GROMACS .gro file of C-alpha atoms in nm:
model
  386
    1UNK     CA    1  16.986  12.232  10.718
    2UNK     CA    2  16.682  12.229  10.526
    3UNK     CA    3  16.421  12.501  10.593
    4UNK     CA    4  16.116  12.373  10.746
    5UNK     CA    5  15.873  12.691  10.627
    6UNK     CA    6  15.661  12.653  10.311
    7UNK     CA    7  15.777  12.853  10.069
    8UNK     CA    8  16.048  12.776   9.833
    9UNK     CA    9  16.296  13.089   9.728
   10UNK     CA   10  16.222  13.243   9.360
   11UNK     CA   11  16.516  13.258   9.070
   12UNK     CA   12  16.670  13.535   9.003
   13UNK     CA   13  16.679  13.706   8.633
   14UNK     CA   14  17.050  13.506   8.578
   15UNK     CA   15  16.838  13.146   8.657
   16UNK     CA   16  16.476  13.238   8.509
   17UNK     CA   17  16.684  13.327   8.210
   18UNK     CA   18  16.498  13.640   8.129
   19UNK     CA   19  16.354  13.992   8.304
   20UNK     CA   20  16.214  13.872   8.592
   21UNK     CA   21  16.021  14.186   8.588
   22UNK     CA   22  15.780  14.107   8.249
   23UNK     CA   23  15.718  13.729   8.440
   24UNK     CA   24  15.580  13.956   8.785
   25UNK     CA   25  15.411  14.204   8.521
   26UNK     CA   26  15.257  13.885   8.326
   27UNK     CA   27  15.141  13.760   8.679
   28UNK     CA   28  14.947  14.096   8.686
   29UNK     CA   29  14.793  14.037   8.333
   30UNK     CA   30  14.703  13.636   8.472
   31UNK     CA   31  14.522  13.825   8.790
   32UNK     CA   32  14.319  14.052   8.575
   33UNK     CA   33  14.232  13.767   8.351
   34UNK     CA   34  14.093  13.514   8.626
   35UNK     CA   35  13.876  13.864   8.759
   36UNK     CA   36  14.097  14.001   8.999
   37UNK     CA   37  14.086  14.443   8.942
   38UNK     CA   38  14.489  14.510   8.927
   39UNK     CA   39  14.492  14.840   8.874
   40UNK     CA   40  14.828  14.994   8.739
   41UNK     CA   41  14.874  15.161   9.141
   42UNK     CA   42  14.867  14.798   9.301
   43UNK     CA   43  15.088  14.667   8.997
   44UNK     CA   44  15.321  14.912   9.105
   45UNK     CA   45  15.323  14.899   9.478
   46UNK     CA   46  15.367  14.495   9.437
   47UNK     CA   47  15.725  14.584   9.224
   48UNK     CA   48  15.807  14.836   9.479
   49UNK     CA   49  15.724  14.590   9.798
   50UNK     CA   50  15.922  14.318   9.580
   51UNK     CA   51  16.259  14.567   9.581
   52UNK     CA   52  16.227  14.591  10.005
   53UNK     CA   53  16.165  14.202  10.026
   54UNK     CA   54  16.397  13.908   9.915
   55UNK     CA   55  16.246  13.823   9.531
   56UNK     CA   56  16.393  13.513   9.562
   57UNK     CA   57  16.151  13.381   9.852
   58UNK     CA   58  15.834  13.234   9.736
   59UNK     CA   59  15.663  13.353  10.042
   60UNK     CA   60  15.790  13.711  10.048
   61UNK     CA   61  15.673  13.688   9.697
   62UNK     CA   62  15.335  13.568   9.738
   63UNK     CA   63  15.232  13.799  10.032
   64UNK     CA   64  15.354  14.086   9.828
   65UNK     CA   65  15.140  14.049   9.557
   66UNK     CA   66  14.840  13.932   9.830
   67UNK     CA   67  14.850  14.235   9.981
   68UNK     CA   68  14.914  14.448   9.742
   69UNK     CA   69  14.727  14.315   9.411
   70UNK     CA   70  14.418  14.177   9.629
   71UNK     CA   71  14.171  14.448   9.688
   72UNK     CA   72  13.815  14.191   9.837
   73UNK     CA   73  13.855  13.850   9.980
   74UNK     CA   74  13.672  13.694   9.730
   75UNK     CA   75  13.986  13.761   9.515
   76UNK     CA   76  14.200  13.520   9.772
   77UNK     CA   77  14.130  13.254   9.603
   78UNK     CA   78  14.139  13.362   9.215
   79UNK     CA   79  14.517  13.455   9.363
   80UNK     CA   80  14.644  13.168   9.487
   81UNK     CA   81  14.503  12.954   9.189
   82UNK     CA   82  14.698  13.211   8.950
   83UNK     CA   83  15.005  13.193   9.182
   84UNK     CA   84  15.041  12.802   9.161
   85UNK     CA   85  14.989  12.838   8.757
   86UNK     CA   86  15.207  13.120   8.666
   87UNK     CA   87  15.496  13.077   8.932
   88UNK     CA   88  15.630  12.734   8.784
   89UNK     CA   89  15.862  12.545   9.070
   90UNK     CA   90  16.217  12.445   8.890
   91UNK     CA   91  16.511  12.202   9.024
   92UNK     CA   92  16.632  12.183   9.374
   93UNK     CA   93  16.311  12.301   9.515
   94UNK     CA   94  16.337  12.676   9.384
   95UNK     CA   95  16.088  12.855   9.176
   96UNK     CA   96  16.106  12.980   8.783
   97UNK     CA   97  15.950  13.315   8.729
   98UNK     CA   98  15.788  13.292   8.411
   99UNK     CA   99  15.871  13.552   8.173
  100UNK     CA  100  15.631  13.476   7.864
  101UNK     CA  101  15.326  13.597   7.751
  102UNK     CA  102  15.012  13.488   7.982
  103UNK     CA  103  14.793  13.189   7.902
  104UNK     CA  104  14.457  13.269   7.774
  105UNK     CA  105  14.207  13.413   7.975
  106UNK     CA  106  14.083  13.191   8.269
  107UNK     CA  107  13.705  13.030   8.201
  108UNK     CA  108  13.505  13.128   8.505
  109UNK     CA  109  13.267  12.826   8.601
  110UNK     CA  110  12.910  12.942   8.610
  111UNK     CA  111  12.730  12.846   8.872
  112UNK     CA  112  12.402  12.792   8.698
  113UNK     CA  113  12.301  12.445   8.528
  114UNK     CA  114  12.374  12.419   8.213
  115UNK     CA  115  12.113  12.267   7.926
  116UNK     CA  116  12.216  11.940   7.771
  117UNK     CA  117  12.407  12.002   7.456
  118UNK     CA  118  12.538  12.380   7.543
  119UNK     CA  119  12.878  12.471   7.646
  120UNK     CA  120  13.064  12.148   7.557
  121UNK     CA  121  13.275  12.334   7.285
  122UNK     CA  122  13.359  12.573   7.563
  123UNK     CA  123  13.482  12.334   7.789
  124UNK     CA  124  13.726  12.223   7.559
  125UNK     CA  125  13.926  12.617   7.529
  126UNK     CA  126  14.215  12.598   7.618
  127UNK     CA  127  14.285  12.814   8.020
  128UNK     CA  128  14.238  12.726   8.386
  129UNK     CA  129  13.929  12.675   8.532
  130UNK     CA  130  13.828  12.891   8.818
  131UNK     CA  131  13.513  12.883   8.963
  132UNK     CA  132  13.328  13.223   9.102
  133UNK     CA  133  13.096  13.179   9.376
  134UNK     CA  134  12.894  13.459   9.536
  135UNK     CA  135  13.026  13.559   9.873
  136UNK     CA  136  12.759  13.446  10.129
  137UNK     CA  137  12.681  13.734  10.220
  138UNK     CA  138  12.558  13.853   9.898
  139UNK     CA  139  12.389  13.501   9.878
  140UNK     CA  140  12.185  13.541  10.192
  141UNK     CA  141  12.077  13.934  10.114
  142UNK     CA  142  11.855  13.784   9.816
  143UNK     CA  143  11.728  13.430  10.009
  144UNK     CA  144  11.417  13.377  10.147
  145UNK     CA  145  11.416  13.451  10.541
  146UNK     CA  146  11.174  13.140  10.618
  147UNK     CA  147  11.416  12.916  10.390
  148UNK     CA  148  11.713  12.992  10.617
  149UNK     CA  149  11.914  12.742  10.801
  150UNK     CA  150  12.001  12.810  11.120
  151UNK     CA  151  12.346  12.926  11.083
  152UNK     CA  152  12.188  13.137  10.801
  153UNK     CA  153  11.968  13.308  11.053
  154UNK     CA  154  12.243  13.379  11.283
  155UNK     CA  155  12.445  13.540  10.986
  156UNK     CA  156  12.145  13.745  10.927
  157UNK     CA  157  12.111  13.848  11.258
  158UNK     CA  158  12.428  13.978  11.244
  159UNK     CA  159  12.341  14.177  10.904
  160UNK     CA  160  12.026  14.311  11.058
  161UNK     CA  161  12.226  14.461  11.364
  162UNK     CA  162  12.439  14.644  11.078
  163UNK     CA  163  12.111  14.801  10.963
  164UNK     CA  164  12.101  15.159  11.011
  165UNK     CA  165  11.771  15.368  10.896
  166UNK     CA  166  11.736  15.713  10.800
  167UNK     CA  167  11.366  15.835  10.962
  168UNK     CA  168  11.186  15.988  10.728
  169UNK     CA  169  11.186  16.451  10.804
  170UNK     CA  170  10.876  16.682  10.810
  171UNK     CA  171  10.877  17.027  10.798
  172UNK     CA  172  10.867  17.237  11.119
  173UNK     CA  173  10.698  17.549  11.236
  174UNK     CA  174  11.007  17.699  11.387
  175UNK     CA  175  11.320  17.832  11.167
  176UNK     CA  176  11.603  17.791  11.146
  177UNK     CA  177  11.913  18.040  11.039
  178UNK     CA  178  12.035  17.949  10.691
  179UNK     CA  179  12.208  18.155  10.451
  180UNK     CA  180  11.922  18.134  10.205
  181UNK     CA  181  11.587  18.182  10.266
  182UNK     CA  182  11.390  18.435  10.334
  183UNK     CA  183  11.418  18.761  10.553
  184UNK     CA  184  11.466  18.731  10.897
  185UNK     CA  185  11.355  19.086  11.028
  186UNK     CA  186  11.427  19.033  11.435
  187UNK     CA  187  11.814  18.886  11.339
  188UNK     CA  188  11.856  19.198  11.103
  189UNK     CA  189  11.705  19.449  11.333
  190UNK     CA  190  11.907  19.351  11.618
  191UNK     CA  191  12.252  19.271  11.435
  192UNK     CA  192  12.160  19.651  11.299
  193UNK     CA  193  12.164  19.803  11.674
  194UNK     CA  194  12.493  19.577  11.754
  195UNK     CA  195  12.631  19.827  11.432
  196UNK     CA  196  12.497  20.163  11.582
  197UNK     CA  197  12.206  20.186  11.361
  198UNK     CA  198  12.452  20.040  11.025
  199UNK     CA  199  12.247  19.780  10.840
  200UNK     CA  200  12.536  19.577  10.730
  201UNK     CA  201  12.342  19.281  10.622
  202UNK     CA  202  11.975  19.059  10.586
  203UNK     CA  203  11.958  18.810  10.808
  204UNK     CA  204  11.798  18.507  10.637
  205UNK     CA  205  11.627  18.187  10.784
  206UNK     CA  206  11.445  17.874  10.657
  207UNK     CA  207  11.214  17.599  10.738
  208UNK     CA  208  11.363  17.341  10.990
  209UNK     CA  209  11.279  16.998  10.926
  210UNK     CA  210  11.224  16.715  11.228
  211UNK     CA  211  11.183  16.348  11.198
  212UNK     CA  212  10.872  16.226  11.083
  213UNK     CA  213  10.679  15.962  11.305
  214UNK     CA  214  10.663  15.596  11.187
  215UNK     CA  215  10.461  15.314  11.296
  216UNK     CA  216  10.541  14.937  11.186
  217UNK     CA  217  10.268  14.714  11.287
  218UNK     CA  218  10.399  14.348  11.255
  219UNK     CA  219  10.224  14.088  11.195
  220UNK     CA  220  10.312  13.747  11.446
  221UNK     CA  221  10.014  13.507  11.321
  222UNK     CA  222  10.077  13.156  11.268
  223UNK     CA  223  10.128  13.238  10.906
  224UNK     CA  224  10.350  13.517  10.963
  225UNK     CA  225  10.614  13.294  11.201
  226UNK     CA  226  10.896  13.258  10.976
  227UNK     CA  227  10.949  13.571  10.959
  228UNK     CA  228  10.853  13.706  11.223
  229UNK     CA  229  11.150  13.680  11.440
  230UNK     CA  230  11.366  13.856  11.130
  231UNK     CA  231  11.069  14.148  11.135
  232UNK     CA  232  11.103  14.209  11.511
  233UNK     CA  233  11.466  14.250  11.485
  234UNK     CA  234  11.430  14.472  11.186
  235UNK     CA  235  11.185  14.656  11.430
  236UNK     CA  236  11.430  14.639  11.679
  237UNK     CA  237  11.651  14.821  11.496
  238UNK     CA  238  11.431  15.099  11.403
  239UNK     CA  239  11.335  15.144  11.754
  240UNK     CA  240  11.643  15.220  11.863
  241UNK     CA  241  11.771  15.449  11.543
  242UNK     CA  242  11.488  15.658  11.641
  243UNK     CA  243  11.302  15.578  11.984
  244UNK     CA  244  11.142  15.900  12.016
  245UNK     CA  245  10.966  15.875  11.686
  246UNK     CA  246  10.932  15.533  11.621
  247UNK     CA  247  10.616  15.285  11.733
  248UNK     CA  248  10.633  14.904  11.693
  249UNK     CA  249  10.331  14.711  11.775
  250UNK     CA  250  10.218  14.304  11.704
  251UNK     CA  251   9.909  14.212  11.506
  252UNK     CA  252   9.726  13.847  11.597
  253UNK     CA  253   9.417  13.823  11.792
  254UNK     CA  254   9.489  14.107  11.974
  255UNK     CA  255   9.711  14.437  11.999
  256UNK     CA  256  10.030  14.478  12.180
  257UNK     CA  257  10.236  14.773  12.161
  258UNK     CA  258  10.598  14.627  12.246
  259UNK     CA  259  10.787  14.980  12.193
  260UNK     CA  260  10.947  15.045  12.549
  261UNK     CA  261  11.073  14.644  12.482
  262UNK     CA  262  11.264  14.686  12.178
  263UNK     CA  263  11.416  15.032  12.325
  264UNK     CA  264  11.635  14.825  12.513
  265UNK     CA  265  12.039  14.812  12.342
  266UNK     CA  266  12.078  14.410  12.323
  267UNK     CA  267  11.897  14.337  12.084
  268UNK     CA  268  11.846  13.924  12.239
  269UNK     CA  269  11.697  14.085  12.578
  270UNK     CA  270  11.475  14.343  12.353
  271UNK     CA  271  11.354  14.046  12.178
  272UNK     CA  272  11.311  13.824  12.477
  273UNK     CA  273  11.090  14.085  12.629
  274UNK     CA  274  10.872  14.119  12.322
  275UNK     CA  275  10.810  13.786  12.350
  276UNK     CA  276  10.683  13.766  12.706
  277UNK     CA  277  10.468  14.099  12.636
  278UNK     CA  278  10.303  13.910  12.335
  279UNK     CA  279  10.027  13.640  12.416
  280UNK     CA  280   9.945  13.540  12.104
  281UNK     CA  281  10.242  13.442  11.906
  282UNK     CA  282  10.210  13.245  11.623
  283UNK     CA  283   9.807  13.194  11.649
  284UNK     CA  284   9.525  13.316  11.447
  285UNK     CA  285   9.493  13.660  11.318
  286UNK     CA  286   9.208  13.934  11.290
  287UNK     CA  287   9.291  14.208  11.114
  288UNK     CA  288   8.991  14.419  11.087
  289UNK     CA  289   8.965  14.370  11.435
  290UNK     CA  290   9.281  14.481  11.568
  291UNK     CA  291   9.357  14.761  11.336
  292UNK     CA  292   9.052  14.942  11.460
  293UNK     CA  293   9.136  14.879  11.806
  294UNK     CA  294   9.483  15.055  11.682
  295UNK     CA  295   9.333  15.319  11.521
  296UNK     CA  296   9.061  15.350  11.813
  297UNK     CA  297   9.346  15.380  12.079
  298UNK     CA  298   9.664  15.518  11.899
  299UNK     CA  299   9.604  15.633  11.567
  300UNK     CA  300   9.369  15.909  11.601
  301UNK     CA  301   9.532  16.052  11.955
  302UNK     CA  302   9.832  16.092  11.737
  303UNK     CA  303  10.044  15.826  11.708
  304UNK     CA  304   9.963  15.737  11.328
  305UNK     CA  305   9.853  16.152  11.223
  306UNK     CA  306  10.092  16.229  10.906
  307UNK     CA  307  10.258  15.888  10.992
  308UNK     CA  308  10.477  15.684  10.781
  309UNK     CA  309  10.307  15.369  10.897
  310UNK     CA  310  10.448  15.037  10.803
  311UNK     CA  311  10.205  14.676  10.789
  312UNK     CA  312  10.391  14.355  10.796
  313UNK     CA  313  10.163  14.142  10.691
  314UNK     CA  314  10.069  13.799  10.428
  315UNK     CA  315   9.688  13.969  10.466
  316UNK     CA  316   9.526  13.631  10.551
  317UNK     CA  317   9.235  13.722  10.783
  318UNK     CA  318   8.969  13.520  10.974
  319UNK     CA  319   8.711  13.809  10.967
  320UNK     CA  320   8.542  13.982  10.761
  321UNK     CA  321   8.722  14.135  10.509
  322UNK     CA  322   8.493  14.428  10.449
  323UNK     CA  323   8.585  14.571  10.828
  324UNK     CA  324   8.942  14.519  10.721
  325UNK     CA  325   8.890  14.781  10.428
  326UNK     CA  326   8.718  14.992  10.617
  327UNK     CA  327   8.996  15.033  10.893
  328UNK     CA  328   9.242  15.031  10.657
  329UNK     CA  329   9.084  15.292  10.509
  330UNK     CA  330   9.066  15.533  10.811
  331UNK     CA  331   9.421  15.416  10.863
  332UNK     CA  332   9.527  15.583  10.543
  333UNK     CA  333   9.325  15.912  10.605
  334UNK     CA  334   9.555  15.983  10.919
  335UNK     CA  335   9.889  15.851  10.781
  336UNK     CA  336  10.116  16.042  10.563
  337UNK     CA  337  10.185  15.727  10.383
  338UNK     CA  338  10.071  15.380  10.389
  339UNK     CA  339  10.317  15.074  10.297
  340UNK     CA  340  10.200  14.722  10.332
  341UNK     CA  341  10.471  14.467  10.347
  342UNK     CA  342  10.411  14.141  10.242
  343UNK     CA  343  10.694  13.856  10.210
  344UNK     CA  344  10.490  13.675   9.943
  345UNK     CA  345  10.478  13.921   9.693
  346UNK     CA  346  10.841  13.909   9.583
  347UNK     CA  347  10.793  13.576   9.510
  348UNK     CA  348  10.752  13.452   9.135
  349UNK     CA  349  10.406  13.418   8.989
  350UNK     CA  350  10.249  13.588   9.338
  351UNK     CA  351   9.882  13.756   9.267
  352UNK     CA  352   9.712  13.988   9.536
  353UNK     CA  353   9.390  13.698   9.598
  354UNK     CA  354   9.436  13.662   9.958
  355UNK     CA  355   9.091  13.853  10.046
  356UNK     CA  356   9.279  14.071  10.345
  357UNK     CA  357   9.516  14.220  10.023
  358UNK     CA  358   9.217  14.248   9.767
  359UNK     CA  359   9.027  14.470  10.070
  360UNK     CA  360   9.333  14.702  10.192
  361UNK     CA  361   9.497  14.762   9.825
  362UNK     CA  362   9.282  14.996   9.705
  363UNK     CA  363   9.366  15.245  10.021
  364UNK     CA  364   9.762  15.161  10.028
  365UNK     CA  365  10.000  15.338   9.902
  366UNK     CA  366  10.279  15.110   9.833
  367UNK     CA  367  10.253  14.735   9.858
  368UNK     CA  368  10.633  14.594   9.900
  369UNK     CA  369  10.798  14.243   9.952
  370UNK     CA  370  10.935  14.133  10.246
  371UNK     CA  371  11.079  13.829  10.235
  372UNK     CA  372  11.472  13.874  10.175
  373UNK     CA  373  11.721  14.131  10.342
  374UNK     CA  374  11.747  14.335  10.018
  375UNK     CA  375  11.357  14.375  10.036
  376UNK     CA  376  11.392  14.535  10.410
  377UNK     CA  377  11.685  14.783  10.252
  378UNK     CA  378  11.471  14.882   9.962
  379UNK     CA  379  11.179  14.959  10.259
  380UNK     CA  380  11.435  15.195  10.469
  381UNK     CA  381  11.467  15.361  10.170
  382UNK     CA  382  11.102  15.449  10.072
  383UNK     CA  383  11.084  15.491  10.477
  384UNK     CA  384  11.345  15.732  10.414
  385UNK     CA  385  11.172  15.886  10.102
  386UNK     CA  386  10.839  15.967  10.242
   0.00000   0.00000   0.00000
């Protein structure tokens, strides 16, 4: 009866006419040719899986070596090209392992363009062809956020919930016990009348350390609403890493502090919320206006004193630019650190000219892109940093 699976059974050393042990070995040398990193340990827990399974089976064969010699998915399909070319089907539907030396190197396909008149000698070496595409993951980490399709933006979405910050620490007036440090006189004088008198030891303490506050102030201007919905997730995030020292507030006409909304888990009702609690998505935008009715309000009753505070911004204002400065200069006397975030300045040939940038730079400490997912990583980690 004939078998109705896939797979077709593999020769044995008697039929392949040779060691069917240098062909699997050679297989090995084909994988790490075509990019896949066999390491001597996978080489030899595929030989040792192959002496459990039936060697004559093409599928026992193939899913030995999948699981064993494949370490990323990305190498799934570097394997099964190499697994079609090196495992050579013979008569009556069985399959010759091939004992030889390996074929030259596999020619991975860039995925560039090529000029005219370069690479044609190369296309004629002898090998396979395999082409090696960037996961899309690692695709999407480096695109633009308002260039995304919409599947694109769900993937990210997904990404962003992964996100986990690291608040940036301050040190405290209270200590802590530690093993280094300095003298603690009150531990030693009362472990000293636990001993009868004995001193035994010095007790030792050190400076405790407690998160330091951080403020992102987003942007949600008509100019800003690509990526705006990307920077209130972000936000979102942050929020709830660290809700008791964390502040999120929108920048547009007006001022709207949308903290207690994004404290909520889901991150689709957090944002849903923010959105009702903001009235002027995607409209104009004054800057100067609005950051000194922040720093009015919040900053100097606390919430921005030795801050870490965060402006998500393209710095296109209606208003008069010289009030911008100014705030933004007050701003940066009560934080700790000032980062404005722009998602045009990653891009190539960008110049600070927009006349909200040329006023604030001069006060700021960092100015940062925005406009990919790497970009928000690299800002958690000067977050972190401060």
């Amino acid at each position: 009866m004939a078998r109705t699976s896939p797979p077709t059974p593999a020769d044995t050393d008697a039929e392949a006419g040779g060691d069917p042990v240098l062909g699997l070995v050679g297989f090995a040398e084909v994988l790490r040719s075509a990019g896949v990193p066999v390491t001597t340990d996978r080489v030899a827990a595929f030989l040792q899986a192959l002496d459990t399974l039936d060697v004559t089976s093409r599928m026992q064969t193939y899913w030995a070596g999948r699981l064993t010699l494949c370490s990323d998915p990305d190498d799934i399909v570097r394997y099964d090209l190499a697994f079609e070319a090196w495992f050579e089907p013979a008569q009556g539907g069985r399959t010759r392992v091939r004992d030889d030396r390996p074929p030259p190197a596999p020619k991975l396909a860039s995925l560039a363009p090529t000029r005219e008149g370069e690479g044609e000698d190369d296309e004629q070496e002898a090998g396979p062809e395999i082409k090696a595409a960037a996961t899309g993951t690692e695709v999407l980490r480096s695109r633009d956020l308002a260039e995304l399709s919409g599947a694109e933006r769900e993937h990210l979405r997904r990404l962003l919930a992964l996100l986990r910050p690291e608040p940036p620490t301050r040190a405290s007036r209270r200590k802590r016990r530690s093993r280094h440090g300095e003298a603690d006189p009150d531990r030693t004088l009362r472990a000293a009348l636990r001993n009868h008198g004995e001193l035994s030891d010095i007790r030792r303490r050190d400076v405790s350390r407690r998160p330091r506050k951080v403020v992102l102030l987003i942007d949600v201007s008509g100019s800003m609403e690509p990526y705006a919905d990307a920077l209130l997730r972000f936000a979102h995030v942050f929020v709830r890493r660290s809700p008791r020292s964390v502040e999120a507030f929108t920048l547009g006409t007006r001022l709207t502090r949308i903290t207690r909304e994004l404290r909520q888990r889901d991150a689709e009702r957090a944002l849903t919320a923010a959105g009702k609690a903001i009235p002027d998505w995607s409209g104009g935008t004054r800057l100067g206006e609005v950051l000194a009715a922040f720093v009015n309000r919040w900053g100097q009753r606390g919430a921005a004193r030795r801050a870490v505070v965060v402006v998500f911004s393209d710095g296109w204002e209606r208003g008069e630019t010289e009030l911008l400065g100014t705030q933004v200069q007050r701003l940066s006397r009560l934080a700790h650190q000032l980062v404005w975030v722009n998602p045009h300045a990653g891009k190539d040939g960008y110049a600070p000219v927009q006349g909200g940038i040329v006023a604030a730079l001069p006060y700021l400490d960092q100015l940062l892109a925005g406009h990919s997912l790497d970009t928000l990583e690299k800002l958690l980690k000067v977050v972190r940093d401060a």
